[in-house]
PDB file of C-alpha atoms in Angstrom:
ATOM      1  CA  UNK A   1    -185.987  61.179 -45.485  1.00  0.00           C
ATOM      2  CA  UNK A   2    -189.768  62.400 -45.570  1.00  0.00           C
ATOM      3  CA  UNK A   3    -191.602  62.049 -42.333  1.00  0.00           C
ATOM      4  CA  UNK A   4    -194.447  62.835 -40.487  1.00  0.00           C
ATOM      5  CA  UNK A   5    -195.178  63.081 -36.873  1.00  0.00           C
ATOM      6  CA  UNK A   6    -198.003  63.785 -34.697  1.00  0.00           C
ATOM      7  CA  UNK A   7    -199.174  64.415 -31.717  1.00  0.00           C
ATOM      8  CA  UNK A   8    -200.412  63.304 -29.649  1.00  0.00           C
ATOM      9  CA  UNK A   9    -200.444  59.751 -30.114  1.00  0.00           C
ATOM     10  CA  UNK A  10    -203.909  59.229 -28.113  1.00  0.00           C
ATOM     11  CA  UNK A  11    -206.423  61.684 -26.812  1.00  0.00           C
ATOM     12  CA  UNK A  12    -209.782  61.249 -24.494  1.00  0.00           C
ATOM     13  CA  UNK A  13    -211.893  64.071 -24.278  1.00  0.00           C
ATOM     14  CA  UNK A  14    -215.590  64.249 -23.355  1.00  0.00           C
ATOM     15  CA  UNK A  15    -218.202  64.689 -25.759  1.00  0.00           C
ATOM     16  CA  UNK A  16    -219.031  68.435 -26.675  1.00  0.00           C
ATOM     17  CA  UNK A  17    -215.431  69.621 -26.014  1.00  0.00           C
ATOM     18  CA  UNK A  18    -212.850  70.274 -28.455  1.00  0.00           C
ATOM     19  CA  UNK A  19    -209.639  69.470 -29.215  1.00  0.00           C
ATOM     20  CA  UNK A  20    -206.878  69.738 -31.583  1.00  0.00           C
ATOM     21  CA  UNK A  21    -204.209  67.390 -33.092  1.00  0.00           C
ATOM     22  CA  UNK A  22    -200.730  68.052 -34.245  1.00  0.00           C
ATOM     23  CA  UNK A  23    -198.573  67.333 -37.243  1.00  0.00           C
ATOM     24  CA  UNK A  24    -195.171  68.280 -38.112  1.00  0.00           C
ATOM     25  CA  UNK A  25    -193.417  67.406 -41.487  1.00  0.00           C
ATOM     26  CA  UNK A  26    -190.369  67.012 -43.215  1.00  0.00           C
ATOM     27  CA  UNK A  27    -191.649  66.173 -46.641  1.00  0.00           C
ATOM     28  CA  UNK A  28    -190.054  67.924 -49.970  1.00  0.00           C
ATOM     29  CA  UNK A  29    -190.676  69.366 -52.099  1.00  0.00           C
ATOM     30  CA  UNK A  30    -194.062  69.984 -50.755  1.00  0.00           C
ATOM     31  CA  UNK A  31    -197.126  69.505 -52.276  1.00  0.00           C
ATOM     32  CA  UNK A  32    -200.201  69.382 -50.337  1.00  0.00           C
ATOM     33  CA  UNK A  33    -201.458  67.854 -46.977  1.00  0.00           C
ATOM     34  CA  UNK A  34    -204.382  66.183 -45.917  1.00  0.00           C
ATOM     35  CA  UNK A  35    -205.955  64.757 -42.847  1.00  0.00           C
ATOM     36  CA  UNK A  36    -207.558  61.153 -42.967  1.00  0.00           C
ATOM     37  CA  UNK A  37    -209.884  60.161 -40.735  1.00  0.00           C
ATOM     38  CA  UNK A  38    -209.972  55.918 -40.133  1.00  0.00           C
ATOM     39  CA  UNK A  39    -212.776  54.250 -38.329  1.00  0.00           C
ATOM     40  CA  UNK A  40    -211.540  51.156 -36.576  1.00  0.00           C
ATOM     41  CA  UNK A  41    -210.948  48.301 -38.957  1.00  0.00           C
ATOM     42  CA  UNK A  42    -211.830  50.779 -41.993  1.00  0.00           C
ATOM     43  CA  UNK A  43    -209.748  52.216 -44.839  1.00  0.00           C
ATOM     44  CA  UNK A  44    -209.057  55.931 -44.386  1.00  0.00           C
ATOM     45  CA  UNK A  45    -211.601  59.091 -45.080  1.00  0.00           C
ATOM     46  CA  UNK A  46    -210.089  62.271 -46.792  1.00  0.00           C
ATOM     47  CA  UNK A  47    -211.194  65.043 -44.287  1.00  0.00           C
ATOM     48  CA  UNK A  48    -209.629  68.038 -45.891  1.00  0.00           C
ATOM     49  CA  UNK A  49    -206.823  69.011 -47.969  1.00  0.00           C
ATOM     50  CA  UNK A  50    -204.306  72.035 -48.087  1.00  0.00           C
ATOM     51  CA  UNK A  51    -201.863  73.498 -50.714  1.00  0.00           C
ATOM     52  CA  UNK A  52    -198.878  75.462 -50.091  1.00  0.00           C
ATOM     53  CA  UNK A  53    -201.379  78.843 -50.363  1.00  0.00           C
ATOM     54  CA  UNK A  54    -203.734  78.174 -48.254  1.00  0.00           C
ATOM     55  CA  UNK A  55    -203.439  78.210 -44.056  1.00  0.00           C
ATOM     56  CA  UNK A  56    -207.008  77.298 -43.102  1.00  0.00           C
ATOM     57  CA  UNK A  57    -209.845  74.875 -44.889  1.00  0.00           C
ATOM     58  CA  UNK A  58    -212.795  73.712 -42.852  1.00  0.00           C
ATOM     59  CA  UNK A  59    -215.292  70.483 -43.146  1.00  0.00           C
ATOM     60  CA  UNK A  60    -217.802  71.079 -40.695  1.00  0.00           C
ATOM     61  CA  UNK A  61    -216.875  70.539 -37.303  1.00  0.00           C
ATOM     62  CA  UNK A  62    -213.062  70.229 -38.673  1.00  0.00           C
ATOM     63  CA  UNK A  63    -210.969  72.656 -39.189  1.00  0.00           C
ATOM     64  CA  UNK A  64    -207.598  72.152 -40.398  1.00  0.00           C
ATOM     65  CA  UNK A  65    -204.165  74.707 -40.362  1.00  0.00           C
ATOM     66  CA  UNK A  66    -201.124  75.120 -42.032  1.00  0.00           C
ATOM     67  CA  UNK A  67    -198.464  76.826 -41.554  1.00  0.00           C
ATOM     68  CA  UNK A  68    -195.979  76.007 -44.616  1.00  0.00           C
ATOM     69  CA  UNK A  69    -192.961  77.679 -43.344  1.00  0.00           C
ATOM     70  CA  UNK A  70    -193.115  75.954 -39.675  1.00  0.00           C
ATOM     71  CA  UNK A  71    -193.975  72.899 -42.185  1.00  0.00           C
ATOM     72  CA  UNK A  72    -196.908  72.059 -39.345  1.00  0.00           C
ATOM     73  CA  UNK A  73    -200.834  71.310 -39.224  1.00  0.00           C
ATOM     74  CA  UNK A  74    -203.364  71.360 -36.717  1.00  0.00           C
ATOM     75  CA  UNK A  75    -206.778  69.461 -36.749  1.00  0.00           C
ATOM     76  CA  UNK A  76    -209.806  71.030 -34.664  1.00  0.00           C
ATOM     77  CA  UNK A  77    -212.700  69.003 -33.420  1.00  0.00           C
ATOM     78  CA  UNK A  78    -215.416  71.157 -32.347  1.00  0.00           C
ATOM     79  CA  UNK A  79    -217.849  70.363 -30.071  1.00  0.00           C
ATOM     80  CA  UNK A  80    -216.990  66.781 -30.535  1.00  0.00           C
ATOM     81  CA  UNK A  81    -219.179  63.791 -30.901  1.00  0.00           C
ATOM     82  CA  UNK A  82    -219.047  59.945 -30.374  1.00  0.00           C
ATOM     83  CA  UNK A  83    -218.908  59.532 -33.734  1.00  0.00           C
ATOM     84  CA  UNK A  84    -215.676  61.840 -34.035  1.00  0.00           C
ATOM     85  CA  UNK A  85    -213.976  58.351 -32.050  1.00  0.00           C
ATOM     86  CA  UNK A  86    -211.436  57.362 -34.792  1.00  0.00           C
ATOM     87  CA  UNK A  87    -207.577  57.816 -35.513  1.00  0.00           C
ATOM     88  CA  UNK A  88    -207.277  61.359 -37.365  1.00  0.00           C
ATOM     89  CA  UNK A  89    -204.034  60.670 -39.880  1.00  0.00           C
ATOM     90  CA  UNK A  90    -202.324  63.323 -41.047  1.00  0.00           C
ATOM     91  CA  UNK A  91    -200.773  62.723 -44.948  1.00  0.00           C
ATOM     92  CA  UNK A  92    -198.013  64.098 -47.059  1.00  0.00           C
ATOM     93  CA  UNK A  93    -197.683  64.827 -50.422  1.00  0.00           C
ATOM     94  CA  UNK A  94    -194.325  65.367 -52.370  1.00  0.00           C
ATOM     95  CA  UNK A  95    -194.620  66.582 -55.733  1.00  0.00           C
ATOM     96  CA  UNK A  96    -192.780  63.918 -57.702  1.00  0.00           C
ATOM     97  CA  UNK A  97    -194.245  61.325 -60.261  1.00  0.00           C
ATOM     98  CA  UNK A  98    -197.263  58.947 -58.509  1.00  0.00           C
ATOM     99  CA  UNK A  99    -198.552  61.346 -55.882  1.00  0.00           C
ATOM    100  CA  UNK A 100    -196.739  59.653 -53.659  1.00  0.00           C
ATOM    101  CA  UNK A 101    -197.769  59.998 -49.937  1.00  0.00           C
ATOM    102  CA  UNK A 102    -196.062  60.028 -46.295  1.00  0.00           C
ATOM    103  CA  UNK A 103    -198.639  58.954 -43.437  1.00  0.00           C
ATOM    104  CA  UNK A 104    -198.327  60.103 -40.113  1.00  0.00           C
ATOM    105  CA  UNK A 105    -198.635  57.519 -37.292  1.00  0.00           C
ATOM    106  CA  UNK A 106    -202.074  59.227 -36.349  1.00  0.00           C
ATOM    107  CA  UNK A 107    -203.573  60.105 -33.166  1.00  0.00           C
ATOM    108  CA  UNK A 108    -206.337  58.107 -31.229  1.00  0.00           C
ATOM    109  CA  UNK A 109    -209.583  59.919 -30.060  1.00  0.00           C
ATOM    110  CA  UNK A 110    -211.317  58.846 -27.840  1.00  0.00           C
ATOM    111  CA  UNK A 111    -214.862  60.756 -27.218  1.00  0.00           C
ATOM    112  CA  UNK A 112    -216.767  59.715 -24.029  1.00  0.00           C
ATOM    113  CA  UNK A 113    -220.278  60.388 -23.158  1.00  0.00           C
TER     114      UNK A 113
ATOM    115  CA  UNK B   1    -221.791  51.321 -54.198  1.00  0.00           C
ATOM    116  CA  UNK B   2    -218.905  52.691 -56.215  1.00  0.00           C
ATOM    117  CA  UNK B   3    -216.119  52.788 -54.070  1.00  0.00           C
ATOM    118  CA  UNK B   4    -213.300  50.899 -53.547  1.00  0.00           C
ATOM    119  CA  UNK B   5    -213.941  47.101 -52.748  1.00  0.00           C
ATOM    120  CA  UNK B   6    -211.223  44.807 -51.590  1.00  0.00           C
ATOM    121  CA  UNK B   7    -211.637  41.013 -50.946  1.00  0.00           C
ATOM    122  CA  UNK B   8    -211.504  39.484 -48.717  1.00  0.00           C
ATOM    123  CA  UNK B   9    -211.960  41.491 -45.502  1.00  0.00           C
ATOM    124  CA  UNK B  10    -210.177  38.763 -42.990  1.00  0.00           C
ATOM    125  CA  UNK B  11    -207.761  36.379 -44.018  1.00  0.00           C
ATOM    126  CA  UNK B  12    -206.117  33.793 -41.671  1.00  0.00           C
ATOM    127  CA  UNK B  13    -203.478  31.509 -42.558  1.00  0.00           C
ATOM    128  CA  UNK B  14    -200.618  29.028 -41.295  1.00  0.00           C
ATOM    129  CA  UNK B  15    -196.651  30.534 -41.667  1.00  0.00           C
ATOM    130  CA  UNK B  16    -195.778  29.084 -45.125  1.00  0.00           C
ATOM    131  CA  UNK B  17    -198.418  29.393 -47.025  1.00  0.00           C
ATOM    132  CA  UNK B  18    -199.466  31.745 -49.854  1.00  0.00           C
ATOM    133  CA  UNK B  19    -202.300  34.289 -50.195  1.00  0.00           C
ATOM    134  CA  UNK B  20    -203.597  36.343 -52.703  1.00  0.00           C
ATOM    135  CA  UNK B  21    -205.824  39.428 -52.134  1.00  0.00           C
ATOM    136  CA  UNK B  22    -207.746  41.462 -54.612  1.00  0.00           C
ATOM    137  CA  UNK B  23    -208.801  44.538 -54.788  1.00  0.00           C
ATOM    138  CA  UNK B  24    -211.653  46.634 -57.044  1.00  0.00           C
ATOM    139  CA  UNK B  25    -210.911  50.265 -57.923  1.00  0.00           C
ATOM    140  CA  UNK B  26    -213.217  53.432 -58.509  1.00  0.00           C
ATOM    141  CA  UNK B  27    -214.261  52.588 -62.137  1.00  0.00           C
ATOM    142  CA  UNK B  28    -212.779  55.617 -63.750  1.00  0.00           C
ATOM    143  CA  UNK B  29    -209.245  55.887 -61.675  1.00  0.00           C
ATOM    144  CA  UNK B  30    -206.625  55.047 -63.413  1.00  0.00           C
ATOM    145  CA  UNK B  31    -203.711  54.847 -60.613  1.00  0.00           C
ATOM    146  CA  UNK B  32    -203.921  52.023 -57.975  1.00  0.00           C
ATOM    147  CA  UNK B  33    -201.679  52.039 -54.687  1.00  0.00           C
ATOM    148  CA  UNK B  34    -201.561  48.594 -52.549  1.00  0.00           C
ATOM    149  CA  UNK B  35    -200.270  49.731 -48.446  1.00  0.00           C
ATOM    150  CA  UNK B  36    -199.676  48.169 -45.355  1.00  0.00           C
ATOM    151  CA  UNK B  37    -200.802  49.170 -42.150  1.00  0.00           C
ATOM    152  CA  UNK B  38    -200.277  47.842 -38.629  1.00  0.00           C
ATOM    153  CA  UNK B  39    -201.238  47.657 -35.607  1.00  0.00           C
ATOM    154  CA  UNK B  40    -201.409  51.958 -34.475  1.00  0.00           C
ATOM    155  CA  UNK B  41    -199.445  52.943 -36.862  1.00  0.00           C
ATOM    156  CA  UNK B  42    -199.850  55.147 -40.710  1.00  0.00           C
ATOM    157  CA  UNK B  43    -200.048  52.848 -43.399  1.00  0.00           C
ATOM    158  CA  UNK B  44    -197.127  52.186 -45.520  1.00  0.00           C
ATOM    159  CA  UNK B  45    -196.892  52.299 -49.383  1.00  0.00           C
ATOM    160  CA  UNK B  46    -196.049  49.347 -50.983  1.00  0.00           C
ATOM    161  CA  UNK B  47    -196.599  49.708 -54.519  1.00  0.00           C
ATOM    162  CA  UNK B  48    -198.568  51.611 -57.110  1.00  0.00           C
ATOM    163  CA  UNK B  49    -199.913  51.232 -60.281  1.00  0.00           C
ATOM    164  CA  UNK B  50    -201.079  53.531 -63.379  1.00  0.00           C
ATOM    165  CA  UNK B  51    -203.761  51.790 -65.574  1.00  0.00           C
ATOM    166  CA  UNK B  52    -201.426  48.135 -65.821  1.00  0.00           C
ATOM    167  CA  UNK B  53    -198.086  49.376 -65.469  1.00  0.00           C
ATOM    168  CA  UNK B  54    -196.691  49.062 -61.804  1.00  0.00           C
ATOM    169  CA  UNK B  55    -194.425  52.244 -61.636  1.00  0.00           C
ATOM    170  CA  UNK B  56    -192.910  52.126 -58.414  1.00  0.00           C
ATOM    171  CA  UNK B  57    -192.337  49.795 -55.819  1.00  0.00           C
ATOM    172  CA  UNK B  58    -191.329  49.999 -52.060  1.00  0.00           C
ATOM    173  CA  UNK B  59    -188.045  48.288 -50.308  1.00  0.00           C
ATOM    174  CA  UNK B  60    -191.025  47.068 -47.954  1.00  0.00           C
ATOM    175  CA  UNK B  61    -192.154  45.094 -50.760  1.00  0.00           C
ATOM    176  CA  UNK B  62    -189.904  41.998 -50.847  1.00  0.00           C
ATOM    177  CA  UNK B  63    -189.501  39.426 -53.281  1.00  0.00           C
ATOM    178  CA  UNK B  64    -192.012  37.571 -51.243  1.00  0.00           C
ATOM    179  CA  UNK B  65    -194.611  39.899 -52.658  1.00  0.00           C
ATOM    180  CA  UNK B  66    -196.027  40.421 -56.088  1.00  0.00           C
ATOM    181  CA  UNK B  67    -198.979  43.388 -57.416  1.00  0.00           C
ATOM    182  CA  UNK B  68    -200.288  42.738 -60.851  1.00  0.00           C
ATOM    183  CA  UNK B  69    -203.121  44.559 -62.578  1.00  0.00           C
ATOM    184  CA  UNK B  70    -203.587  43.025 -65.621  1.00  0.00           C
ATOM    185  CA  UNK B  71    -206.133  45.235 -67.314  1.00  0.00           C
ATOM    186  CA  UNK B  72    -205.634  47.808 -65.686  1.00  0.00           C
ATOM    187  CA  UNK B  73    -208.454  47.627 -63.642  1.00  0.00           C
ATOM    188  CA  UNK B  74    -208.576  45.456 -60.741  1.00  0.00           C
ATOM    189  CA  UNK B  75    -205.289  44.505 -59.308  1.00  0.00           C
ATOM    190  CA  UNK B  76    -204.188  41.551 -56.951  1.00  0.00           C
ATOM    191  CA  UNK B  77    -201.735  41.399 -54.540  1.00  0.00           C
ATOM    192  CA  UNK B  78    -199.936  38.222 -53.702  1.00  0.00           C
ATOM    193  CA  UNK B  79    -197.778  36.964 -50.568  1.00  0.00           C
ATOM    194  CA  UNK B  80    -195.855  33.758 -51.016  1.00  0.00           C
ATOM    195  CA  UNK B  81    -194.440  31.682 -48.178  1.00  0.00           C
ATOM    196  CA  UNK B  82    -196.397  34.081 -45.589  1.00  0.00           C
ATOM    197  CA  UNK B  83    -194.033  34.838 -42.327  1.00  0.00           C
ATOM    198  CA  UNK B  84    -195.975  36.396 -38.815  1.00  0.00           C
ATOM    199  CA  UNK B  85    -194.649  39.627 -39.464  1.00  0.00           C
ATOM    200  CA  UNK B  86    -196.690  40.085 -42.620  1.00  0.00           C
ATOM    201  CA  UNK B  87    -199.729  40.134 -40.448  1.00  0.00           C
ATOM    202  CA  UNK B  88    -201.320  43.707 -41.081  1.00  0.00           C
ATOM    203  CA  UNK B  89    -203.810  45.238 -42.780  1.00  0.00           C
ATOM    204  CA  UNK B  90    -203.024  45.377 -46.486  1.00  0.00           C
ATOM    205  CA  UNK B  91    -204.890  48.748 -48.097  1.00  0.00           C
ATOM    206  CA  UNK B  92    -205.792  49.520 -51.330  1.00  0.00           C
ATOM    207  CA  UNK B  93    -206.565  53.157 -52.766  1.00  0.00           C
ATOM    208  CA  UNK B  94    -207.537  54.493 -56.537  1.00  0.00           C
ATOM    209  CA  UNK B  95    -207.159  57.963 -57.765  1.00  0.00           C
ATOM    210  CA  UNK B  96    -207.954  59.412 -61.177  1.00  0.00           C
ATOM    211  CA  UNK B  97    -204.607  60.788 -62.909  1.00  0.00           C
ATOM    212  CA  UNK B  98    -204.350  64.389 -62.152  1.00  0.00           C
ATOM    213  CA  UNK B  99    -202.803  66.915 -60.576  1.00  0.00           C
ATOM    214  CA  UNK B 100    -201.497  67.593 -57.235  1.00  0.00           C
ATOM    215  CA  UNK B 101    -205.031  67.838 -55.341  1.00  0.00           C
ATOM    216  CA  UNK B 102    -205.377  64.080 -56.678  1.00  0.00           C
ATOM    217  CA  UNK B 103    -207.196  62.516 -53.533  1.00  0.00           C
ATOM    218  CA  UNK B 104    -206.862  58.859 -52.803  1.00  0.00           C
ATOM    219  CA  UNK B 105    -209.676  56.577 -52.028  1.00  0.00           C
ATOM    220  CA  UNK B 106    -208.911  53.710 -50.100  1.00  0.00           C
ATOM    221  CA  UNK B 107    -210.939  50.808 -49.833  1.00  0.00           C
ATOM    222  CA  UNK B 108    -211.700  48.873 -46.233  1.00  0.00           C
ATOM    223  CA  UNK B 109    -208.548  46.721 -46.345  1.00  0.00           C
ATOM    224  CA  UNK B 110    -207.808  43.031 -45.961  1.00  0.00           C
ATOM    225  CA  UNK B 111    -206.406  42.046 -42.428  1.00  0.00           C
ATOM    226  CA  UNK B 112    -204.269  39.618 -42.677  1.00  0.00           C
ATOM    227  CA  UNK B 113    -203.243  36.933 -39.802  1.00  0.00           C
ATOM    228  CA  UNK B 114    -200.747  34.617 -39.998  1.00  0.00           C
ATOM    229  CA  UNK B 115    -200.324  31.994 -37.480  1.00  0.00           C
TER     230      UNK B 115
END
């Protein structure tokens, strides 16, 4: 069965750290990944998105990993902002018919001031 | 603004009865996926849709449920005999038809509450 984890499931941090989220999948055959950012009581935002070749794509203050063989991803927040509070979902993609996609559960952030 | 619409935005209802949500793809995207999403958790597909033909559906999707998109444009989404547990946000996303990089839009949602 395809899944998707992450970790962890909420995270407060202060405003100018960073931090970084965690996904592990189980998805296959793989096709690509992307992270999702959702505003409270708002569809999903595509952050970024990763093929099987690539280990590293950035959007700003995001930067997002792969490591294909470990099948996991990482999402870094630098220097974060208030704005940055959201749930950060990280998405599957199998390659089969529909571009079908697995969702993560996501992980809260919360940035104070 | 030419993103994805969806209407409407809150919906509350009594168990039993039936509601019918709509949503408004990207103009020039062919496929059209309806989700569910609640409370802290991923949304979960339901159905999707390229131009009018509805190619796949979910086991979430119960007979209960029913996705047209008649033109292949905009495409409704239809609950019958509504139950509490279908309370949730109901998502809907457009992509064009391409290859694997295909990114999927989603529109705001419709929450749905059923008392």
């Amino acid at each position: 069965k395809n899944q998707v984890e992450q970790s962890p499931q909420s995270l407060i941090i202060l405003e100018g750290k960073n931090c970084t989220l965690q996904c592990n999948y189980t998805v296959s055959p793989f096709s690509n990944l992307r992270w999702y950012k959702q505003d409270t009581g708002r569809g999903p935002v595509s952050l970024t998105i990763m093929t099987f070749s690539e280990n590293t794509k950035s959007n700003g203050r995001y930067t997002a990993t792969l490591d294909a063989d470990t099948k996991q991803s990482s999402l870094h927040i630098t220097a974060s902002q208030l704005s940055d509070s959201a749930s950060y979902i990280c998405v599957v993609s199998a390659q089969a018919a529909g571009n079908k996609l697995t969702f993560g559960g996501g992980t809260r952030v919360l940035v104070k001031p | 603004d030419t993103g994805v619409s969806q209407d409407p935005r809150h919906k509350i209802t009594k168990r039993g009865q039936n509601v019918t949500f709509r949503c408004d793809p990207i103009s020039e995207h062919n496929r059209l996926y309806w989700y569910r999403q609640t409370l802290g958790q991923g949304p979960e597909f339901l159905t999707y849709f390229q131009n009018e033909a509805q190619l796949e559906k979910s086991r979430l999707l119960s007979d209960r449920f029913s996705a047209e998109r008649p033109k292949g444009s905009f495409s409704t989404l239809e609950i019958q005999r509504t139950e509490q547990g279908d309370s949730a946000m109901y998502l809907c996303a457009s992509s064009s038809e391409g290859g694997p990089g295909d990114t999927q839009y989603f529109g705001p949602g419709t929450r749905l509450t059923v008392l």
